[in-house]
Amino acid sequence: MSERGKEPRARSRCPISRTLELVGDRWTLVILRDLFIGKKRYGEFLDSPERITTNILANRLDLIERAGLATRRAYQHRPARYEYELTEKGRDMFPVLYEMSRWANKHYPETFTPPDSFTKAGMKASGARAKRA
Amino acid sequence: MSERGKEPRARSRCPISRTLELVGDRWTLVILRDLFIGKKRYGEFLDSPERITTNILANRLDLIERAGLATRRAYQHRPARYEYELTEKGRDMFPVLYEMSRWANKHYPETFTPPDSFTKAGMKASGARAKRA
DNA sequence: ACTTGTTACTTGCAATATACAAGTATCAGA
DNA sequence: TCTGATACTTGTATATTGCAAGTAACAAGT
């Protein structure tokens, strides 16, 4: 990947629109979810039940890194192997995931309730930043 | 529009994935945002600064209605004119929009802070449902 | 040495979605 | 009759997605 090039200017200054320009697709936030669960490696993301394809995964990992939501670092050289880790900016996305989760749990009974490990990990990761009201 | 046909089965039972299958695109949630602001009509959605195109708007309004996020009703016949209105299911999406807004406000200083009218309207619309823990 | 397996991708191609421009139908009002 | 408004639909080019296959660099087994 790694097609450089200026990112197109934002459609507007609306914060919702701005967020959607970054993560408004079917896959980016499921990778973020996996990172919150503690997954770090390419193969782990591939194993998720949604079955992301390899080209999309590679593309999204690149976008996620370039957007500063996660960092990539080699945990091994020769052959190079990488791990991805959420940044604070990425961790700050937890409340969005949390509210999506609550919404679906309310309106789609076939969805499962996230395990405490997710909720607690996310709460801790995003810290008091997740609080409000 | 109005291509019927069964909706494809969900990728997984994960509530986050399920939500993204519905609203995981660049436009659906900006239309929801407009509905929260109080916009009701086709032309009002078109006027938003993001400049949605007419075919996408028509498609999304159809999807939004079919998903039960809003209802469509004719406010006038001959010629038929319609207004869209959030359902409870749609109003329940407010916390997601709110958290997206907060996230972008924190990480993208060029985004504006939503007016109180948005926040209050949303809080009221989603009511105590948005509360908890 | 050769084969198999693992990891992290890339490449090719068809299908679908999006953007952009233009057109349509139905009416109201001048 | 002409202009304008509203709510779309249609056509076409481009971009994104999904699916299958291939690649590179090694490790371990036979």
PDB file of C-alpha atoms (C1' of nucleotides) in Angstrom, chain C:
ATOM      1  C1'  DA C   1      17.586 -31.013   0.194  1.00  0.00           C
ATOM      2  C1'  DC C   2      12.804 -30.918  -0.190  1.00  0.00           C
ATOM      3  C1'  DT C   3       8.311 -30.253   1.324  1.00  0.00           C
ATOM      4  C1'  DT C   4       4.910 -28.265   4.352  1.00  0.00           C
ATOM      5  C1'  DG C   5       3.336 -24.644   7.259  1.00  0.00           C
ATOM      6  C1'  DT C   6       3.038 -19.842   9.146  1.00  0.00           C
ATOM      7  C1'  DT C   7       2.824 -14.872   8.820  1.00  0.00           C
ATOM      8  C1'  DA C   8       1.976 -10.766   6.567  1.00  0.00           C
ATOM      9  C1'  DC C   9       1.052  -9.204   2.973  1.00  0.00           C
ATOM     10  C1'  DT C  10       0.203  -7.989  -2.679  1.00  0.00           C
ATOM     11  C1'  DT C  11      -2.117  -8.620  -7.090  1.00  0.00           C
ATOM     12  C1'  DG C  12      -5.894  -9.312 -10.385  1.00  0.00           C
ATOM     13  C1'  DC C  13     -10.465  -9.061 -11.459  1.00  0.00           C
ATOM     14  C1'  DA C  14     -15.469  -8.903 -11.030  1.00  0.00           C
ATOM     15  C1'  DA C  15     -19.172  -6.804  -8.430  1.00  0.00           C
ATOM     16  C1'  DT C  16     -20.960  -3.076  -5.976  1.00  0.00           C
ATOM     17  C1'  DA C  17     -21.097   1.710  -4.327  1.00  0.00           C
ATOM     18  C1'  DT C  18     -20.284   6.497  -4.963  1.00  0.00           C
ATOM     19  C1'  DA C  19     -19.904  10.969  -7.392  1.00  0.00           C
ATOM     20  C1'  DC C  20     -21.379  13.943 -10.818  1.00  0.00           C
ATOM     21  C1'  DA C  21     -24.505  15.580 -14.274  1.00  0.00           C
ATOM     22  C1'  DA C  22     -28.738  15.613 -16.267  1.00  0.00           C
ATOM     23  C1'  DG C  23     -33.579  14.561 -16.784  1.00  0.00           C
ATOM     24  C1'  DT C  24     -38.575  13.740 -15.120  1.00  0.00           C
ATOM     25  C1'  DA C  25     -43.241  14.571 -12.956  1.00  0.00           C
ATOM     26  C1'  DT C  26     -46.363  17.486 -10.606  1.00  0.00           C
ATOM     27  C1'  DC C  27     -47.909  21.256  -9.101  1.00  0.00           C
ATOM     28  C1'  DA C  28     -48.182  26.784  -7.728  1.00  0.00           C
ATOM     29  C1'  DG C  29     -47.952  31.389  -8.972  1.00  0.00           C
ATOM     30  C1'  DA C  30     -46.985  35.421 -12.202  1.00  0.00           C
TER      31       DA C  30
END
